[in-house]
Amino acid sequence: MSTESSSSRIDLPLAGLAAIFLGSGTLHLVKPEVFEPIVPPQLPETRKVVEISGVAEIVCALGLLHPKTRRVAGFASAALLAGVFPANVQMSVDAGKRANRKRTAKSAGFFAGTLARLPLQWPMIKVALSAGKGERG
């Protein structure tokens, strides 16, 4: 019989979400130029927006991993995912235009990847919300 409380354990979907945030957040900081084209033009200082969103993803990931911060990080993660969804749609639109213009396997593959990612946002938001409600980990 384990004496470990259920709130100190982390389940696979939550660990996966944290890993995605860590990877994406790191990529935002290491290669911000990848994300700059999808920042809405109304926002000033595109590079800073990309860097701040990368830091936010890393902070959310770390928060999801710790039982004491998991609830707040869950709600913050859901909000972050909802907030960046329009940028992900824009990335798909741009990739589709590039794929249509270039007609290469690489550009078509990237476009397919951006499209496939869009419906994954909803299960990621559900995992984040359940962590926020204290139902995960």
mmCIF file of N, CA and C in Angstrom:
data_model
loop_
_atom_site.group_PDB
_atom_site.id
_atom_site.type_symbol
_atom_site.label_atom_id
_atom_site.label_comp_id
_atom_site.label_asym_id
_atom_site.label_seq_id
_atom_site.Cartn_x
_atom_site.Cartn_y
_atom_site.Cartn_z
ATOM 1 N N MET A 1 0.846 -1.180 0.000
ATOM 2 C CA MET A 1 0.000 0.000 0.000
ATOM 3 C C MET A 1 0.890 1.242 0.000
ATOM 4 N N SER A 2 0.587 2.166 -0.890
ATOM 5 C CA SER A 2 1.392 3.383 -1.008
ATOM 6 C C SER A 2 0.849 4.475 -0.096
ATOM 7 N N THR A 3 1.759 5.205 0.515
ATOM 8 C CA THR A 3 1.346 6.335 1.349
ATOM 9 C C THR A 3 1.373 7.638 0.565
ATOM 10 N N GLU A 4 1.785 7.547 -0.686
ATOM 11 C CA GLU A 4 1.856 8.740 -1.530
ATOM 12 C C GLU A 4 0.437 9.196 -1.873
ATOM 13 N N SER A 5 0.169 10.473 -1.721
ATOM 14 C CA SER A 5 -1.162 10.984 -2.036
ATOM 15 C C SER A 5 -1.328 11.090 -3.540
ATOM 16 N N SER A 6 -2.579 11.001 -3.995
ATOM 17 C CA SER A 6 -2.828 11.060 -5.429
ATOM 18 C C SER A 6 -2.450 12.417 -6.006
ATOM 19 N N SER A 7 -2.460 13.472 -5.202
ATOM 20 C CA SER A 7 -2.118 14.794 -5.726
ATOM 21 C C SER A 7 -0.623 14.947 -5.985
ATOM 22 N N SER A 8 0.196 14.046 -5.433
ATOM 23 C CA SER A 8 1.631 14.165 -5.670
ATOM 24 C C SER A 8 2.064 13.346 -6.883
ATOM 25 N N ARG A 9 1.215 12.471 -7.380
ATOM 26 C CA ARG A 9 1.519 11.703 -8.590
ATOM 27 C C ARG A 9 1.068 12.473 -9.809
ATOM 28 N N ILE A 10 1.690 12.184 -10.921
ATOM 29 C CA ILE A 10 1.320 12.858 -12.172
ATOM 30 C C ILE A 10 0.971 11.787 -13.195
ATOM 31 N N ASP A 11 -0.139 11.963 -13.895
ATOM 32 C CA ASP A 11 -0.539 10.968 -14.879
ATOM 33 C C ASP A 11 0.106 11.264 -16.234
ATOM 34 N N LEU A 12 -0.008 10.299 -17.132
ATOM 35 C CA LEU A 12 0.659 10.400 -18.427
ATOM 36 C C LEU A 12 0.174 11.589 -19.267
ATOM 37 N N PRO A 13 -1.145 11.840 -19.396
ATOM 38 C CA PRO A 13 -1.553 13.005 -20.185
ATOM 39 C C PRO A 13 -1.018 14.324 -19.625
ATOM 40 N N LEU A 14 -0.990 14.445 -18.309
ATOM 41 C CA LEU A 14 -0.474 15.670 -17.694
ATOM 42 C C LEU A 14 1.030 15.802 -17.922
ATOM 43 N N ALA A 15 1.743 14.695 -17.780
ATOM 44 C CA ALA A 15 3.186 14.711 -18.056
ATOM 45 C C ALA A 15 3.444 15.047 -19.520
ATOM 46 N N GLY A 16 2.592 14.523 -20.407
ATOM 47 C CA GLY A 16 2.730 14.826 -21.835
ATOM 48 C C GLY A 16 2.509 16.293 -22.131
ATOM 49 N N LEU A 17 1.475 16.873 -21.503
ATOM 50 C CA LEU A 17 1.211 18.302 -21.700
ATOM 51 C C LEU A 17 2.381 19.137 -21.197
ATOM 52 N N ALA A 18 2.906 18.778 -20.041
ATOM 53 C CA ALA A 18 4.066 19.503 -19.508
ATOM 54 C C ALA A 18 5.260 19.380 -20.460
ATOM 55 N N ALA A 19 5.473 18.201 -21.014
ATOM 56 C CA ALA A 19 6.589 18.003 -21.947
ATOM 57 C C ALA A 19 6.407 18.834 -23.218
ATOM 58 N N ILE A 20 5.171 18.883 -23.718
ATOM 59 C CA ILE A 20 4.893 19.699 -24.914
ATOM 60 C C ILE A 20 5.184 21.167 -24.625
ATOM 61 N N PHE A 21 4.712 21.645 -23.466
ATOM 62 C CA PHE A 21 4.975 23.042 -23.106
ATOM 63 C C PHE A 21 6.468 23.304 -22.939
ATOM 64 N N LEU A 22 7.178 22.389 -22.314
ATOM 65 C CA LEU A 22 8.629 22.581 -22.143
ATOM 66 C C LEU A 22 9.337 22.643 -23.497
ATOM 67 N N GLY A 23 8.977 21.729 -24.384
ATOM 68 C CA GLY A 23 9.606 21.709 -25.702
ATOM 69 C C GLY A 23 9.276 22.945 -26.521
ATOM 70 N N SER A 24 8.002 23.285 -26.553
ATOM 71 C CA SER A 24 7.576 24.447 -27.335
ATOM 72 C C SER A 24 8.118 25.743 -26.743
ATOM 73 N N GLY A 25 8.064 25.861 -25.428
ATOM 74 C CA GLY A 25 8.581 27.063 -24.778
ATOM 75 C C GLY A 25 10.059 27.255 -25.046
ATOM 76 N N THR A 26 10.793 26.158 -24.990
ATOM 77 C CA THR A 26 12.233 26.220 -25.274
ATOM 78 C C THR A 26 12.467 26.637 -26.722
ATOM 79 N N LEU A 27 11.685 26.071 -27.640
ATOM 80 C CA LEU A 27 11.825 26.433 -29.056
ATOM 81 C C LEU A 27 11.520 27.912 -29.280
ATOM 82 N N HIS A 28 10.532 28.450 -28.551
ATOM 83 C CA HIS A 28 10.235 29.882 -28.655
ATOM 84 C C HIS A 28 11.457 30.731 -28.299
ATOM 85 N N LEU A 29 12.237 30.272 -27.325
ATOM 86 C CA LEU A 29 13.402 31.049 -26.879
ATOM 87 C C LEU A 29 14.631 30.812 -27.743
ATOM 88 N N VAL A 30 14.783 29.594 -28.260
ATOM 89 C CA VAL A 30 15.972 29.243 -29.041
ATOM 90 C C VAL A 30 15.840 29.664 -30.508
ATOM 91 N N LYS A 31 14.642 29.536 -31.067
ATOM 92 C CA LYS A 31 14.404 29.885 -32.479
ATOM 93 C C LYS A 31 13.149 30.746 -32.595
ATOM 94 N N PRO A 32 13.171 31.939 -32.013
ATOM 95 C CA PRO A 32 11.966 32.780 -32.035
ATOM 96 C C PRO A 32 11.507 33.147 -33.436
ATOM 97 N N GLU A 33 12.413 33.150 -34.387
ATOM 98 C CA GLU A 33 12.047 33.521 -35.754
ATOM 99 C C GLU A 33 11.001 32.577 -36.355
ATOM 100 N N VAL A 34 10.905 31.356 -35.824
ATOM 101 C CA VAL A 34 9.901 30.402 -36.300
ATOM 102 C C VAL A 34 8.490 30.905 -35.980
ATOM 103 N N PHE A 35 8.345 31.571 -34.849
ATOM 104 C CA PHE A 35 7.032 31.984 -34.358
ATOM 105 C C PHE A 35 6.680 33.434 -34.690
ATOM 106 N N GLU A 36 7.657 34.234 -35.029
ATOM 107 C CA GLU A 36 7.398 35.651 -35.282
ATOM 108 C C GLU A 36 6.362 35.915 -36.371
ATOM 109 N N PRO A 37 6.344 35.130 -37.466
ATOM 110 C CA PRO A 37 5.352 35.417 -38.518
ATOM 111 C C PRO A 37 3.893 35.232 -38.075
ATOM 112 N N ILE A 38 3.633 34.493 -37.006
ATOM 113 C CA ILE A 38 2.241 34.258 -36.609
ATOM 114 C C ILE A 38 1.771 35.186 -35.490
ATOM 115 N N VAL A 39 2.643 36.074 -35.054
ATOM 116 C CA VAL A 39 2.231 37.062 -34.054
ATOM 117 C C VAL A 39 1.360 38.099 -34.760
ATOM 118 N N PRO A 40 0.173 38.371 -34.216
ATOM 119 C CA PRO A 40 -0.699 39.359 -34.869
ATOM 120 C C PRO A 40 0.019 40.696 -35.051
ATOM 121 N N PRO A 41 -0.140 41.315 -36.217
ATOM 122 C CA PRO A 41 0.580 42.554 -36.503
ATOM 123 C C PRO A 41 0.202 43.707 -35.568
ATOM 124 N N GLN A 42 -0.938 43.592 -34.897
ATOM 125 C CA GLN A 42 -1.367 44.653 -33.983
ATOM 126 C C GLN A 42 -0.510 44.678 -32.706
ATOM 127 N N LEU A 43 0.177 43.589 -32.426
ATOM 128 C CA LEU A 43 1.002 43.531 -31.220
ATOM 129 C C LEU A 43 2.387 44.111 -31.494
ATOM 130 N N PRO A 44 2.852 44.984 -30.619
ATOM 131 C CA PRO A 44 4.185 45.562 -30.816
ATOM 132 C C PRO A 44 5.276 44.579 -30.379
ATOM 133 N N GLU A 45 6.463 44.813 -30.828
ATOM 134 C CA GLU A 45 7.650 44.060 -30.405
ATOM 135 C C GLU A 45 7.444 42.552 -30.523
ATOM 136 N N THR A 46 7.334 42.107 -31.749
ATOM 137 C CA THR A 46 7.058 40.711 -32.063
ATOM 138 C C THR A 46 7.994 39.743 -31.331
ATOM 139 N N ARG A 47 9.274 40.035 -31.330
ATOM 140 C CA ARG A 47 10.238 39.128 -30.688
ATOM 141 C C ARG A 47 9.929 38.973 -29.205
ATOM 142 N N LYS A 48 9.599 40.087 -28.540
ATOM 143 C CA LYS A 48 9.272 40.020 -27.116
ATOM 144 C C LYS A 48 8.016 39.198 -26.865
ATOM 145 N N VAL A 49 7.031 39.333 -27.735
ATOM 146 C CA VAL A 49 5.795 38.546 -27.600
ATOM 147 C C VAL A 49 6.121 37.060 -27.678
ATOM 148 N N VAL A 50 6.955 36.681 -28.628
ATOM 149 C CA VAL A 50 7.352 35.275 -28.782
ATOM 150 C C VAL A 50 8.116 34.804 -27.541
ATOM 151 N N GLU A 51 9.043 35.613 -27.075
ATOM 152 C CA GLU A 51 9.834 35.223 -25.901
ATOM 153 C C GLU A 51 8.967 35.116 -24.655
ATOM 154 N N ILE A 52 8.054 36.052 -24.460
ATOM 155 C CA ILE A 52 7.177 36.015 -23.288
ATOM 156 C C ILE A 52 6.272 34.783 -23.344
ATOM 157 N N SER A 53 5.759 34.469 -24.536
ATOM 158 C CA SER A 53 4.908 33.285 -24.635
ATOM 159 C C SER A 53 5.710 32.011 -24.381
ATOM 160 N N GLY A 54 6.968 31.997 -24.790
ATOM 161 C CA GLY A 54 7.826 30.847 -24.501
ATOM 162 C C GLY A 54 8.062 30.677 -23.013
ATOM 163 N N VAL A 55 8.341 31.775 -22.333
ATOM 164 C CA VAL A 55 8.527 31.720 -20.878
ATOM 165 C C VAL A 55 7.230 31.269 -20.207
ATOM 166 N N ALA A 56 6.096 31.764 -20.688
ATOM 167 C CA ALA A 56 4.801 31.365 -20.116
ATOM 168 C C ALA A 56 4.586 29.863 -20.264
ATOM 169 N N GLU A 57 4.948 29.302 -21.403
ATOM 170 C CA GLU A 57 4.794 27.865 -21.607
ATOM 171 C C GLU A 57 5.682 27.080 -20.643
ATOM 172 N N ILE A 58 6.908 27.531 -20.452
ATOM 173 C CA ILE A 58 7.825 26.844 -19.541
ATOM 174 C C ILE A 58 7.317 26.934 -18.104
ATOM 175 N N VAL A 59 6.847 28.107 -17.701
ATOM 176 C CA VAL A 59 6.311 28.289 -16.344
ATOM 177 C C VAL A 59 5.093 27.387 -16.131
ATOM 178 N N CYS A 60 4.204 27.328 -17.125
ATOM 179 C CA CYS A 60 3.032 26.447 -17.015
ATOM 180 C C CYS A 60 3.471 24.985 -16.884
ATOM 181 N N ALA A 61 4.431 24.580 -17.697
ATOM 182 C CA ALA A 61 4.917 23.193 -17.636
ATOM 183 C C ALA A 61 5.435 22.856 -16.248
ATOM 184 N N LEU A 62 6.277 23.711 -15.719
ATOM 185 C CA LEU A 62 6.842 23.458 -14.396
ATOM 186 C C LEU A 62 5.751 23.468 -13.325
ATOM 187 N N GLY A 63 4.784 24.360 -13.476
ATOM 188 C CA GLY A 63 3.672 24.413 -12.528
ATOM 189 C C GLY A 63 2.823 23.154 -12.560
ATOM 190 N N LEU A 64 2.626 22.588 -13.741
ATOM 191 C CA LEU A 64 1.844 21.361 -13.865
ATOM 192 C C LEU A 64 2.532 20.180 -13.182
ATOM 193 N N LEU A 65 3.841 20.223 -13.121
ATOM 194 C CA LEU A 65 4.591 19.100 -12.558
ATOM 195 C C LEU A 65 4.607 19.082 -11.038
ATOM 196 N N HIS A 66 4.296 20.197 -10.420
ATOM 197 C CA HIS A 66 4.369 20.266 -8.956
ATOM 198 C C HIS A 66 2.966 20.281 -8.353
ATOM 199 N N PRO A 67 2.688 19.386 -7.406
ATOM 200 C CA PRO A 67 1.334 19.299 -6.835
ATOM 201 C C PRO A 67 0.804 20.608 -6.247
ATOM 202 N N LYS A 68 1.661 21.406 -5.648
ATOM 203 C CA LYS A 68 1.198 22.638 -4.989
ATOM 204 C C LYS A 68 0.811 23.731 -5.972
ATOM 205 N N THR A 69 1.327 23.657 -7.192
ATOM 206 C CA THR A 69 1.031 24.694 -8.182
ATOM 207 C C THR A 69 0.177 24.163 -9.333
ATOM 208 N N ARG A 70 -0.167 22.891 -9.293
ATOM 209 C CA ARG A 70 -0.851 22.238 -10.411
ATOM 210 C C ARG A 70 -2.201 22.881 -10.742
ATOM 211 N N ARG A 71 -2.991 23.234 -9.731
ATOM 212 C CA ARG A 71 -4.318 23.817 -10.013
ATOM 213 C C ARG A 71 -4.194 25.138 -10.759
ATOM 214 N N VAL A 72 -3.385 26.042 -10.241
ATOM 215 C CA VAL A 72 -3.212 27.344 -10.897
ATOM 216 C C VAL A 72 -2.601 27.157 -12.283
ATOM 217 N N ALA A 73 -1.602 26.291 -12.367
ATOM 218 C CA ALA A 73 -0.950 26.046 -13.656
ATOM 219 C C ALA A 73 -1.912 25.405 -14.648
ATOM 220 N N GLY A 74 -2.836 24.586 -14.163
ATOM 221 C CA GLY A 74 -3.819 23.973 -15.051
ATOM 222 C C GLY A 74 -4.700 25.013 -15.706
ATOM 223 N N PHE A 75 -5.235 25.926 -14.902
ATOM 224 C CA PHE A 75 -6.073 26.988 -15.467
ATOM 225 C C PHE A 75 -5.257 27.923 -16.358
ATOM 226 N N ALA A 76 -4.041 28.243 -15.938
ATOM 227 C CA ALA A 76 -3.178 29.108 -16.756
ATOM 228 C C ALA A 76 -2.841 28.428 -18.081
ATOM 229 N N SER A 77 -2.598 27.127 -18.041
ATOM 230 C CA SER A 77 -2.281 26.377 -19.260
ATOM 231 C C SER A 77 -3.458 26.359 -20.220
ATOM 232 N N ALA A 78 -4.666 26.147 -19.683
ATOM 233 C CA ALA A 78 -5.863 26.156 -20.537
ATOM 234 C C ALA A 78 -6.038 27.526 -21.187
ATOM 235 N N ALA A 79 -5.840 28.578 -20.419
ATOM 236 C CA ALA A 79 -5.960 29.939 -20.961
ATOM 237 C C ALA A 79 -4.900 30.195 -22.031
ATOM 238 N N LEU A 80 -3.697 29.743 -21.780
ATOM 239 C CA LEU A 80 -2.614 29.920 -22.751
ATOM 240 C C LEU A 80 -2.933 29.185 -24.047
ATOM 241 N N LEU A 81 -3.403 27.950 -23.934
ATOM 242 C CA LEU A 81 -3.748 27.173 -25.126
ATOM 243 C C LEU A 81 -4.868 27.843 -25.922
ATOM 244 N N ALA A 82 -5.872 28.336 -25.227
ATOM 245 C CA ALA A 82 -6.967 29.025 -25.912
ATOM 246 C C ALA A 82 -6.468 30.326 -26.547
ATOM 247 N N GLY A 83 -5.581 31.011 -25.857
ATOM 248 C CA GLY A 83 -5.062 32.283 -26.353
ATOM 249 C C GLY A 83 -4.195 32.158 -27.587
ATOM 250 N N VAL A 84 -3.447 31.071 -27.703
ATOM 251 C CA VAL A 84 -2.561 30.917 -28.857
ATOM 252 C C VAL A 84 -3.224 30.179 -30.021
ATOM 253 N N PHE A 85 -4.445 29.680 -29.807
ATOM 254 C CA PHE A 85 -5.115 28.946 -30.884
ATOM 255 C C PHE A 85 -5.227 29.763 -32.177
ATOM 256 N N PRO A 86 -5.614 31.033 -32.121
ATOM 257 C CA PRO A 86 -5.671 31.806 -33.379
ATOM 258 C C PRO A 86 -4.311 31.878 -34.091
ATOM 259 N N ALA A 87 -3.238 31.955 -33.345
ATOM 260 C CA ALA A 87 -1.907 31.978 -33.969
ATOM 261 C C ALA A 87 -1.613 30.628 -34.635
ATOM 262 N N ASN A 88 -2.062 29.539 -34.018
ATOM 263 C CA ASN A 88 -1.858 28.227 -34.626
ATOM 264 C C ASN A 88 -2.667 28.084 -35.910
ATOM 265 N N VAL A 89 -3.874 28.642 -35.926
ATOM 266 C CA VAL A 89 -4.682 28.653 -37.153
ATOM 267 C C VAL A 89 -3.955 29.470 -38.223
ATOM 268 N N GLN A 90 -3.425 30.626 -37.839
ATOM 269 C CA GLN A 90 -2.698 31.461 -38.790
ATOM 270 C C GLN A 90 -1.482 30.731 -39.344
ATOM 271 N N MET A 91 -0.785 29.978 -38.485
ATOM 272 C CA MET A 91 0.370 29.214 -38.946
ATOM 273 C C MET A 91 -0.065 28.197 -40.006
ATOM 274 N N SER A 92 -1.216 27.569 -39.803
ATOM 275 C CA SER A 92 -1.737 26.617 -40.783
ATOM 276 C C SER A 92 -2.099 27.294 -42.096
ATOM 277 N N VAL A 93 -2.762 28.424 -41.999
ATOM 278 C CA VAL A 93 -3.137 29.172 -43.210
ATOM 279 C C VAL A 93 -1.882 29.550 -43.998
ATOM 280 N N ASP A 94 -0.895 30.087 -43.301
ATOM 281 C CA ASP A 94 0.351 30.486 -43.970
ATOM 282 C C ASP A 94 1.068 29.282 -44.578
ATOM 283 N N ALA A 95 1.096 28.175 -43.841
ATOM 284 C CA ALA A 95 1.760 26.964 -44.344
ATOM 285 C C ALA A 95 1.027 26.417 -45.565
ATOM 286 N N GLY A 96 -0.304 26.514 -45.555
ATOM 287 C CA GLY A 96 -1.075 26.067 -46.715
ATOM 288 C C GLY A 96 -0.778 26.899 -47.950
ATOM 289 N N LYS A 97 -0.668 28.200 -47.762
ATOM 290 C CA LYS A 97 -0.338 29.082 -48.887
ATOM 291 C C LYS A 97 1.054 28.768 -49.434
ATOM 292 N N ARG A 98 2.015 28.552 -48.519
ATOM 293 C CA ARG A 98 3.379 28.209 -48.939
ATOM 294 C C ARG A 98 3.396 26.875 -49.678
ATOM 295 N N ALA A 99 2.677 25.893 -49.142
ATOM 296 C CA ALA A 99 2.643 24.568 -49.769
ATOM 297 C C ALA A 99 2.036 24.650 -51.167
ATOM 298 N N ASN A 100 1.019 25.459 -51.322
ATOM 299 C CA ASN A 100 0.379 25.619 -52.623
ATOM 300 C C ASN A 100 1.313 26.315 -53.614
ATOM 301 N N ARG A 101 2.097 27.264 -53.111
ATOM 302 C CA ARG A 101 3.021 28.013 -53.954
ATOM 303 C C ARG A 101 4.245 27.166 -54.326
ATOM 304 N N LYS A 102 4.833 26.474 -53.337
ATOM 305 C CA LYS A 102 6.084 25.739 -53.557
ATOM 306 C C LYS A 102 5.854 24.350 -54.153
ATOM 307 N N ARG A 103 4.791 23.705 -53.731
ATOM 308 C CA ARG A 103 4.456 22.360 -54.200
ATOM 309 C C ARG A 103 5.600 21.370 -53.997
ATOM 310 N N THR A 104 6.194 21.386 -52.804
ATOM 311 C CA THR A 104 7.233 20.413 -52.464
ATOM 312 C C THR A 104 6.700 19.496 -51.362
ATOM 313 N N ALA A 105 7.316 18.328 -51.245
ATOM 314 C CA ALA A 105 6.904 17.379 -50.211
ATOM 315 C C ALA A 105 7.129 17.968 -48.822
ATOM 316 N N LYS A 106 8.210 18.704 -48.670
ATOM 317 C CA LYS A 106 8.511 19.303 -47.369
ATOM 318 C C LYS A 106 7.454 20.323 -46.965
ATOM 319 N N SER A 107 7.086 21.206 -47.880
ATOM 320 C CA SER A 107 6.092 22.222 -47.539
ATOM 321 C C SER A 107 4.719 21.591 -47.327
ATOM 322 N N ALA A 108 4.392 20.571 -48.094
ATOM 323 C CA ALA A 108 3.116 19.878 -47.913
ATOM 324 C C ALA A 108 3.095 19.134 -46.576
ATOM 325 N N GLY A 109 4.214 18.541 -46.222
ATOM 326 C CA GLY A 109 4.307 17.834 -44.944
ATOM 327 C C GLY A 109 4.175 18.769 -43.762
ATOM 328 N N PHE A 110 4.807 19.931 -43.849
ATOM 329 C CA PHE A 110 4.697 20.912 -42.763
ATOM 330 C C PHE A 110 3.255 21.385 -42.636
ATOM 331 N N PHE A 111 2.619 21.659 -43.767
ATOM 332 C CA PHE A 111 1.217 22.080 -43.753
ATOM 333 C C PHE A 111 0.339 21.009 -43.109
ATOM 334 N N ALA A 112 0.543 19.759 -43.493
ATOM 335 C CA ALA A 112 -0.235 18.661 -42.910
ATOM 336 C C ALA A 112 -0.034 18.592 -41.395
ATOM 337 N N GLY A 113 1.192 18.816 -40.956
ATOM 338 C CA GLY A 113 1.482 18.802 -39.517
ATOM 339 C C GLY A 113 0.773 19.921 -38.773
ATOM 340 N N THR A 114 0.732 21.103 -39.391
ATOM 341 C CA THR A 114 0.049 22.219 -38.725
ATOM 342 C C THR A 114 -1.453 21.979 -38.664
ATOM 343 N N LEU A 115 -1.999 21.346 -39.686
ATOM 344 C CA LEU A 115 -3.433 21.016 -39.670
ATOM 345 C C LEU A 115 -3.734 19.947 -38.624
ATOM 346 N N ALA A 116 -2.889 18.933 -38.559
ATOM 347 C CA ALA A 116 -3.108 17.833 -37.612
ATOM 348 C C ALA A 116 -3.033 18.324 -36.176
ATOM 349 N N ARG A 117 -2.253 19.351 -35.941
ATOM 350 C CA ARG A 117 -2.085 19.871 -34.583
ATOM 351 C C ARG A 117 -3.330 20.576 -34.067
ATOM 352 N N LEU A 118 -4.087 21.203 -34.947
ATOM 353 C CA LEU A 118 -5.230 22.014 -34.518
ATOM 354 C C LEU A 118 -6.253 21.241 -33.669
ATOM 355 N N PRO A 119 -6.720 20.068 -34.096
ATOM 356 C CA PRO A 119 -7.705 19.374 -33.262
ATOM 357 C C PRO A 119 -7.116 18.836 -31.952
ATOM 358 N N LEU A 120 -5.813 18.779 -31.846
ATOM 359 C CA LEU A 120 -5.188 18.319 -30.600
ATOM 360 C C LEU A 120 -5.268 19.366 -29.492
ATOM 361 N N GLN A 121 -5.568 20.605 -29.874
ATOM 362 C CA GLN A 121 -5.676 21.662 -28.865
ATOM 363 C C GLN A 121 -6.769 21.340 -27.841
ATOM 364 N N TRP A 122 -7.900 20.804 -28.314
ATOM 365 C CA TRP A 122 -9.019 20.554 -27.410
ATOM 366 C C TRP A 122 -8.669 19.533 -26.330
ATOM 367 N N PRO A 123 -8.106 18.361 -26.656
ATOM 368 C CA PRO A 123 -7.738 17.445 -25.574
ATOM 369 C C PRO A 123 -6.672 18.032 -24.639
ATOM 370 N N MET A 124 -5.786 18.854 -25.182
ATOM 371 C CA MET A 124 -4.781 19.491 -24.328
ATOM 372 C C MET A 124 -5.451 20.458 -23.351
ATOM 373 N N ILE A 125 -6.431 21.202 -23.832
ATOM 374 C CA ILE A 125 -7.171 22.116 -22.954
ATOM 375 C C ILE A 125 -7.931 21.323 -21.896
ATOM 376 N N LYS A 126 -8.518 20.188 -22.286
ATOM 377 C CA LYS A 126 -9.245 19.358 -21.324
ATOM 378 C C LYS A 126 -8.318 18.837 -20.225
ATOM 379 N N VAL A 127 -7.122 18.409 -20.591
ATOM 380 C CA VAL A 127 -6.146 17.944 -19.592
ATOM 381 C C VAL A 127 -5.788 19.090 -18.656
ATOM 382 N N ALA A 128 -5.542 20.253 -19.221
ATOM 383 C CA ALA A 128 -5.177 21.425 -18.406
ATOM 384 C C ALA A 128 -6.309 21.802 -17.458
ATOM 385 N N LEU A 129 -7.543 21.823 -17.958
ATOM 386 C CA LEU A 129 -8.681 22.174 -17.103
ATOM 387 C C LEU A 129 -8.896 21.151 -15.987
ATOM 388 N N SER A 130 -8.697 19.880 -16.307
ATOM 389 C CA SER A 130 -8.882 18.883 -15.253
ATOM 390 C C SER A 130 -7.799 19.012 -14.188
ATOM 391 N N ALA A 131 -6.596 19.427 -14.590
ATOM 392 C CA ALA A 131 -5.550 19.712 -13.584
ATOM 393 C C ALA A 131 -5.958 20.915 -12.748
ATOM 394 N N GLY A 132 -6.551 21.903 -13.402
ATOM 395 C CA GLY A 132 -7.008 23.095 -12.691
ATOM 396 C C GLY A 132 -8.103 22.789 -11.680
ATOM 397 N N LYS A 133 -8.910 21.809 -12.004
ATOM 398 C CA LYS A 133 -9.997 21.413 -11.098
ATOM 399 C C LYS A 133 -9.520 20.408 -10.049
ATOM 400 N N GLY A 134 -8.242 20.057 -10.098
ATOM 401 C CA GLY A 134 -7.703 19.102 -9.138
ATOM 402 C C GLY A 134 -8.043 17.666 -9.456
ATOM 403 N N GLU A 135 -8.405 17.374 -10.702
ATOM 404 C CA GLU A 135 -8.801 16.030 -11.097
ATOM 405 C C GLU A 135 -7.645 15.212 -11.647
ATOM 406 N N ARG A 136 -6.492 15.805 -11.865
ATOM 407 C CA ARG A 136 -5.360 15.083 -12.469
ATOM 408 C C ARG A 136 -4.185 15.086 -11.504
ATOM 409 N N GLY A 137 -3.414 14.016 -11.652
ATOM 410 C CA GLY A 137 -2.144 13.961 -10.928
ATOM 411 C C GLY A 137 -2.251 13.564 -9.505
#
